[in-house]
Amino acid sequence: TSQRKLQFHREANVPKMRAMKHPRIEQIPLKHTMAVAALSATLMWLSQPPVAIWLLGFIVLVPWIALIESTRRIGKSGYSVIWAFSSIYFLLSLQGLRHAHPAMAIPWLALGCYLAVYHVAFVAACRQLRATGIPLWIVVPLTWGALEVIRSYLLTGISALMLGRVFADVPEMIQIADLFGSYGVGVVVAIVNVSVWTLALLVLRKQPIRRTLPSVVVAVVALTVTIGYGQYRLGQPRVE
């Protein structure tokens, strides 16, 4: 009888023991994810033509980085929200396509919904990579750059609305495109976004300077080299 009681208690405690080993991680409230997704979509739209506030390019990824750095789960509903707001952004930005012919409405909808998948993939991939301990200033720019390369070639590819295009009216920023393409410009801009995030943590949450310094140093170096190369190229004589 005593052995049966002991066995019963062991079986009853199994779920508790499993819960202790694998504690359930709290999910980010859906309204917070909606606010972040809406903010990111708005910043991206404002940074691109027709409004074209190019300075916003240096902060457009900051809302996504906030989600990437959260220790709470995003969940399927959260990723669905990211996809939905990103779809709205792409559909608004590419709505000129539907004016070409009434039959273009369906391809326009399909394209907007397809491109939004890359934003979901960006957040998800960065969260996975950050869980391995890779620094944020490496994860964000390389993941963003890699996804831009993929979408430029996958399924014949489409390179519209890439991050580097935000700086089309800033000649010094885009000269490195002759070496690395628009992807290179996007990577530099992503690095700056990371530094803006870490500086915000330094100011708002008193994050230790040692955790802020690496991303800021990398951003300053990247910007300095980019602008320096841009000025060098712009200063060269034009060949008629």
Short mmCIF file of C-alpha atoms in Angstrom, two decimals:
data_model
loop_
_atom_site.label_atom_id
_atom_site.label_comp_id
_atom_site.label_asym_id
_atom_site.label_seq_id
_atom_site.Cartn_x
_atom_site.Cartn_y
_atom_site.Cartn_z
CA THR A 1 0.00 0.00 0.00
CA SER A 2 2.78 2.42 0.91
CA GLN A 3 4.50 1.69 -2.42
CA ARG A 4 1.26 2.43 -4.31
CA LYS A 5 0.86 5.72 -2.46
CA LEU A 6 4.46 6.66 -3.24
CA GLN A 7 3.92 5.77 -6.92
CA PHE A 8 0.70 7.82 -6.96
CA HIS A 9 2.45 10.90 -5.52
CA ARG A 10 5.27 10.57 -8.04
CA GLU A 11 2.84 10.39 -10.97
CA ALA A 12 0.83 13.32 -9.60
CA ASN A 13 3.96 15.46 -9.33
CA VAL A 14 5.20 14.76 -12.86
CA PRO A 15 3.35 17.74 -14.43
CA LYS A 16 4.69 20.01 -11.69
CA MET A 17 8.23 18.78 -12.20
CA ARG A 18 7.93 19.27 -15.95
CA ALA A 19 6.59 22.76 -15.41
CA MET A 20 9.58 23.57 -13.20
CA LYS A 21 11.99 22.30 -15.83
CA HIS A 22 10.15 24.02 -18.70
CA PRO A 23 8.45 27.10 -17.25
CA ARG A 24 5.85 28.72 -19.51
CA ILE A 25 7.16 31.99 -20.89
CA GLU A 26 4.75 34.90 -20.73
CA GLN A 27 3.52 36.18 -24.08
CA ILE A 28 3.79 39.80 -25.19
CA PRO A 29 0.31 41.37 -24.93
CA LEU A 30 -1.25 41.47 -28.37
CA LYS A 31 -2.01 45.18 -28.10
CA HIS A 32 1.69 45.88 -27.53
CA THR A 33 2.64 43.88 -30.62
CA MET A 34 -0.03 45.76 -32.59
CA ALA A 35 1.34 49.10 -31.45
CA VAL A 36 4.90 48.12 -32.40
CA ALA A 37 3.84 46.75 -35.79
CA ALA A 38 1.75 49.83 -36.53
CA LEU A 39 4.59 52.16 -35.52
CA SER A 40 7.11 50.32 -37.67
CA ALA A 41 4.79 50.29 -40.69
CA THR A 42 4.12 54.02 -40.26
CA LEU A 43 7.81 54.89 -39.97
CA MET A 44 8.63 52.84 -43.05
CA TRP A 45 5.89 54.46 -45.08
CA LEU A 46 6.93 57.97 -44.03
CA SER A 47 10.59 57.27 -44.85
CA GLN A 48 9.76 56.22 -48.43
CA PRO A 49 8.36 58.36 -51.26
CA PRO A 50 6.08 60.25 -51.56
CA VAL A 51 6.78 61.65 -48.07
CA ALA A 52 10.43 60.58 -48.11
CA ILE A 53 11.62 61.70 -44.66
CA TRP A 54 14.94 59.89 -45.07
CA LEU A 55 16.13 60.56 -41.52
CA LEU A 56 13.45 58.16 -40.31
CA GLY A 57 15.44 55.42 -42.00
CA PHE A 58 17.76 55.46 -39.01
CA ILE A 59 14.94 54.42 -36.65
CA VAL A 60 12.53 52.35 -38.77
CA LEU A 61 13.85 49.06 -37.38
CA VAL A 62 13.88 50.18 -33.74
CA PRO A 63 10.28 48.99 -33.08
CA TRP A 64 11.17 45.56 -34.50
CA ILE A 65 14.32 45.49 -32.37
CA ALA A 66 12.16 46.08 -29.29
CA LEU A 67 10.26 42.89 -30.14
CA ILE A 68 13.46 41.01 -30.93
CA GLU A 69 14.95 41.90 -27.57
CA SER A 70 11.85 41.09 -25.54
CA THR A 71 12.24 38.08 -23.24
CA ARG A 72 8.54 37.28 -23.64
CA ARG A 73 7.02 35.15 -26.39
CA ILE A 74 5.47 36.74 -29.44
CA GLY A 75 3.21 33.78 -30.25
CA LYS A 76 1.33 32.92 -33.43
CA SER A 77 -1.19 35.72 -32.94
CA GLY A 78 1.64 38.22 -32.49
CA TYR A 79 3.38 37.12 -35.68
CA SER A 80 0.03 37.31 -37.48
CA VAL A 81 -0.30 40.93 -36.36
CA ILE A 82 3.20 41.71 -37.64
CA TRP A 83 2.31 40.14 -40.97
CA ALA A 84 -1.00 42.05 -41.18
CA PHE A 85 0.46 45.50 -40.54
CA SER A 86 3.41 44.82 -42.82
CA SER A 87 0.98 43.76 -45.54
CA ILE A 88 -0.84 47.07 -45.17
CA TYR A 89 2.48 48.93 -45.49
CA PHE A 90 3.47 47.10 -48.67
CA LEU A 91 0.00 47.39 -50.19
CA LEU A 92 -0.09 51.15 -49.58
CA SER A 93 3.43 51.62 -50.91
CA LEU A 94 2.83 49.53 -54.04
CA GLN A 95 -0.74 50.61 -54.77
CA GLY A 96 0.38 52.14 -58.07
CA LEU A 97 0.43 48.61 -59.45
CA ARG A 98 -3.33 48.24 -59.25
CA HIS A 99 -3.86 51.35 -61.39
CA ALA A 100 -2.15 49.79 -64.39
CA HIS A 101 -5.09 47.47 -65.14
CA PRO A 102 -8.12 46.19 -63.19
CA ALA A 103 -6.70 42.67 -63.40
CA MET A 104 -3.64 43.82 -61.43
CA ALA A 105 -5.64 44.04 -58.20
CA ILE A 106 -5.16 40.37 -57.35
CA PRO A 107 -1.38 40.30 -58.07
CA TRP A 108 -1.06 43.52 -56.06
CA LEU A 109 -2.77 41.94 -53.05
CA ALA A 110 -0.70 38.77 -53.41
CA LEU A 111 2.56 40.72 -53.65
CA GLY A 112 1.86 42.85 -50.59
CA CYS A 113 0.96 39.81 -48.51
CA TYR A 114 4.01 37.93 -49.76
CA LEU A 115 6.51 40.71 -48.99
CA ALA A 116 5.12 41.04 -45.47
CA VAL A 117 6.36 37.52 -44.77
CA TYR A 118 9.92 38.87 -44.82
CA HIS A 119 9.22 41.15 -41.86
CA VAL A 120 7.87 38.20 -39.90
CA ALA A 121 10.92 36.16 -40.90
CA PHE A 122 13.21 39.01 -39.84
CA VAL A 123 11.79 39.22 -36.32
CA ALA A 124 11.61 35.44 -35.88
CA ALA A 125 15.13 34.78 -37.23
CA CYS A 126 16.67 37.54 -35.13
CA ARG A 127 15.03 36.23 -31.97
CA GLN A 128 16.37 32.75 -32.68
CA LEU A 129 19.88 34.03 -33.34
CA ARG A 130 19.85 36.29 -30.29
CA ALA A 131 18.96 33.25 -28.15
CA THR A 132 22.35 31.78 -29.12
CA GLY A 133 24.15 34.80 -27.68
CA ILE A 134 25.22 36.47 -30.93
CA PRO A 135 25.44 40.27 -30.41
CA LEU A 136 22.52 42.36 -31.61
CA TRP A 137 24.72 44.58 -33.79
CA ILE A 138 25.67 41.46 -35.78
CA VAL A 139 22.29 39.73 -35.86
CA VAL A 140 20.09 42.60 -37.03
CA PRO A 141 22.08 43.97 -40.00
CA LEU A 142 23.17 40.58 -41.33
CA THR A 143 19.68 39.09 -41.04
CA TRP A 144 18.09 42.12 -42.69
CA GLY A 145 20.69 42.11 -45.47
CA ALA A 146 20.34 38.37 -46.06
CA LEU A 147 16.55 38.60 -46.34
CA GLU A 148 16.83 41.49 -48.80
CA VAL A 149 19.16 39.42 -50.97
CA ILE A 150 16.77 36.46 -50.81
CA ARG A 151 13.69 38.45 -51.80
CA SER A 152 15.60 40.10 -54.64
CA TYR A 153 16.18 36.71 -56.28
CA LEU A 154 13.58 34.25 -54.95
CA LEU A 155 10.65 33.63 -57.32
CA THR A 156 12.29 35.92 -59.93
CA GLY A 157 12.80 38.50 -57.15
CA ILE A 158 11.55 41.98 -56.33
CA SER A 159 13.80 44.70 -54.94
CA ALA A 160 11.19 47.42 -54.39
CA LEU A 161 11.09 49.24 -51.05
CA MET A 162 14.47 48.08 -49.82
CA LEU A 163 15.90 49.86 -46.80
CA GLY A 164 18.77 51.41 -48.73
CA ARG A 165 16.35 53.09 -51.15
CA VAL A 166 15.24 55.41 -48.35
CA PHE A 167 18.51 57.31 -48.87
CA ALA A 168 18.16 57.76 -52.63
CA ASP A 169 18.25 61.54 -52.12
CA VAL A 170 21.39 61.39 -49.96
CA PRO A 171 24.21 60.84 -52.48
CA GLU A 172 26.92 60.37 -49.85
CA MET A 173 25.02 57.44 -48.32
CA ILE A 174 24.43 55.44 -51.49
CA GLN A 175 27.80 55.51 -53.23
CA ILE A 176 28.79 52.24 -51.56
CA ALA A 177 26.10 50.63 -53.69
CA ASP A 178 28.68 50.38 -56.47
CA LEU A 179 30.52 47.93 -54.21
CA PHE A 180 27.79 46.18 -52.23
CA GLY A 181 24.57 47.08 -53.98
CA SER A 182 21.54 48.45 -52.17
CA TYR A 183 21.97 45.60 -49.68
CA GLY A 184 25.16 47.20 -48.37
CA VAL A 185 23.40 50.50 -47.77
CA GLY A 186 20.64 48.65 -45.93
CA VAL A 187 23.14 46.86 -43.72
CA VAL A 188 24.77 50.16 -42.71
CA VAL A 189 21.38 51.68 -41.94
CA ALA A 190 20.42 48.60 -39.89
CA ILE A 191 23.62 48.96 -37.86
CA VAL A 192 22.69 52.56 -37.06
CA ASN A 193 19.21 51.43 -35.98
CA VAL A 194 20.80 49.04 -33.50
CA SER A 195 22.96 51.81 -32.06
CA VAL A 196 19.89 54.05 -31.68
CA TRP A 197 18.18 51.24 -29.73
CA THR A 198 21.14 50.69 -27.42
CA LEU A 199 21.51 54.43 -26.83
CA ALA A 200 17.83 54.59 -25.92
CA LEU A 201 18.38 51.82 -23.37
CA LEU A 202 21.36 53.72 -21.99
CA VAL A 203 19.27 56.84 -21.46
CA LEU A 204 15.92 55.34 -20.47
CA ARG A 205 16.95 52.21 -18.56
CA LYS A 206 20.46 53.16 -17.48
CA GLN A 207 21.97 50.23 -19.36
CA PRO A 208 25.69 49.82 -18.63
CA ILE A 209 27.88 51.72 -21.08
CA ARG A 210 29.86 48.55 -21.85
CA ARG A 211 26.73 47.04 -23.42
CA THR A 212 26.07 50.17 -25.46
CA LEU A 213 29.58 50.95 -26.67
CA PRO A 214 30.13 48.11 -29.21
CA SER A 215 27.07 48.89 -31.35
CA VAL A 216 27.73 52.64 -31.22
CA VAL A 217 31.37 52.21 -32.23
CA VAL A 218 30.42 49.91 -35.11
CA ALA A 219 27.73 52.35 -36.26
CA VAL A 220 30.08 55.35 -36.15
CA VAL A 221 32.76 53.48 -38.09
CA ALA A 222 30.26 52.19 -40.65
CA LEU A 223 28.74 55.64 -41.17
CA THR A 224 32.13 57.33 -41.36
CA VAL A 225 33.42 54.89 -43.96
CA THR A 226 30.17 55.07 -45.94
CA ILE A 227 30.03 58.86 -46.05
CA GLY A 228 33.79 59.15 -46.59
CA TYR A 229 33.64 56.80 -49.56
CA GLY A 230 30.58 58.65 -50.84
CA GLN A 231 32.37 62.00 -50.75
CA TYR A 232 35.39 60.46 -52.45
CA ARG A 233 33.27 59.06 -55.27
CA LEU A 234 31.28 62.25 -55.70
CA GLY A 235 34.52 64.25 -55.86
CA GLN A 236 35.88 62.23 -58.75
CA PRO A 237 35.76 63.86 -62.20
CA ARG A 238 32.88 62.68 -64.37
CA VAL A 239 33.78 60.86 -67.56
CA GLU A 240 31.74 62.13 -70.48
#
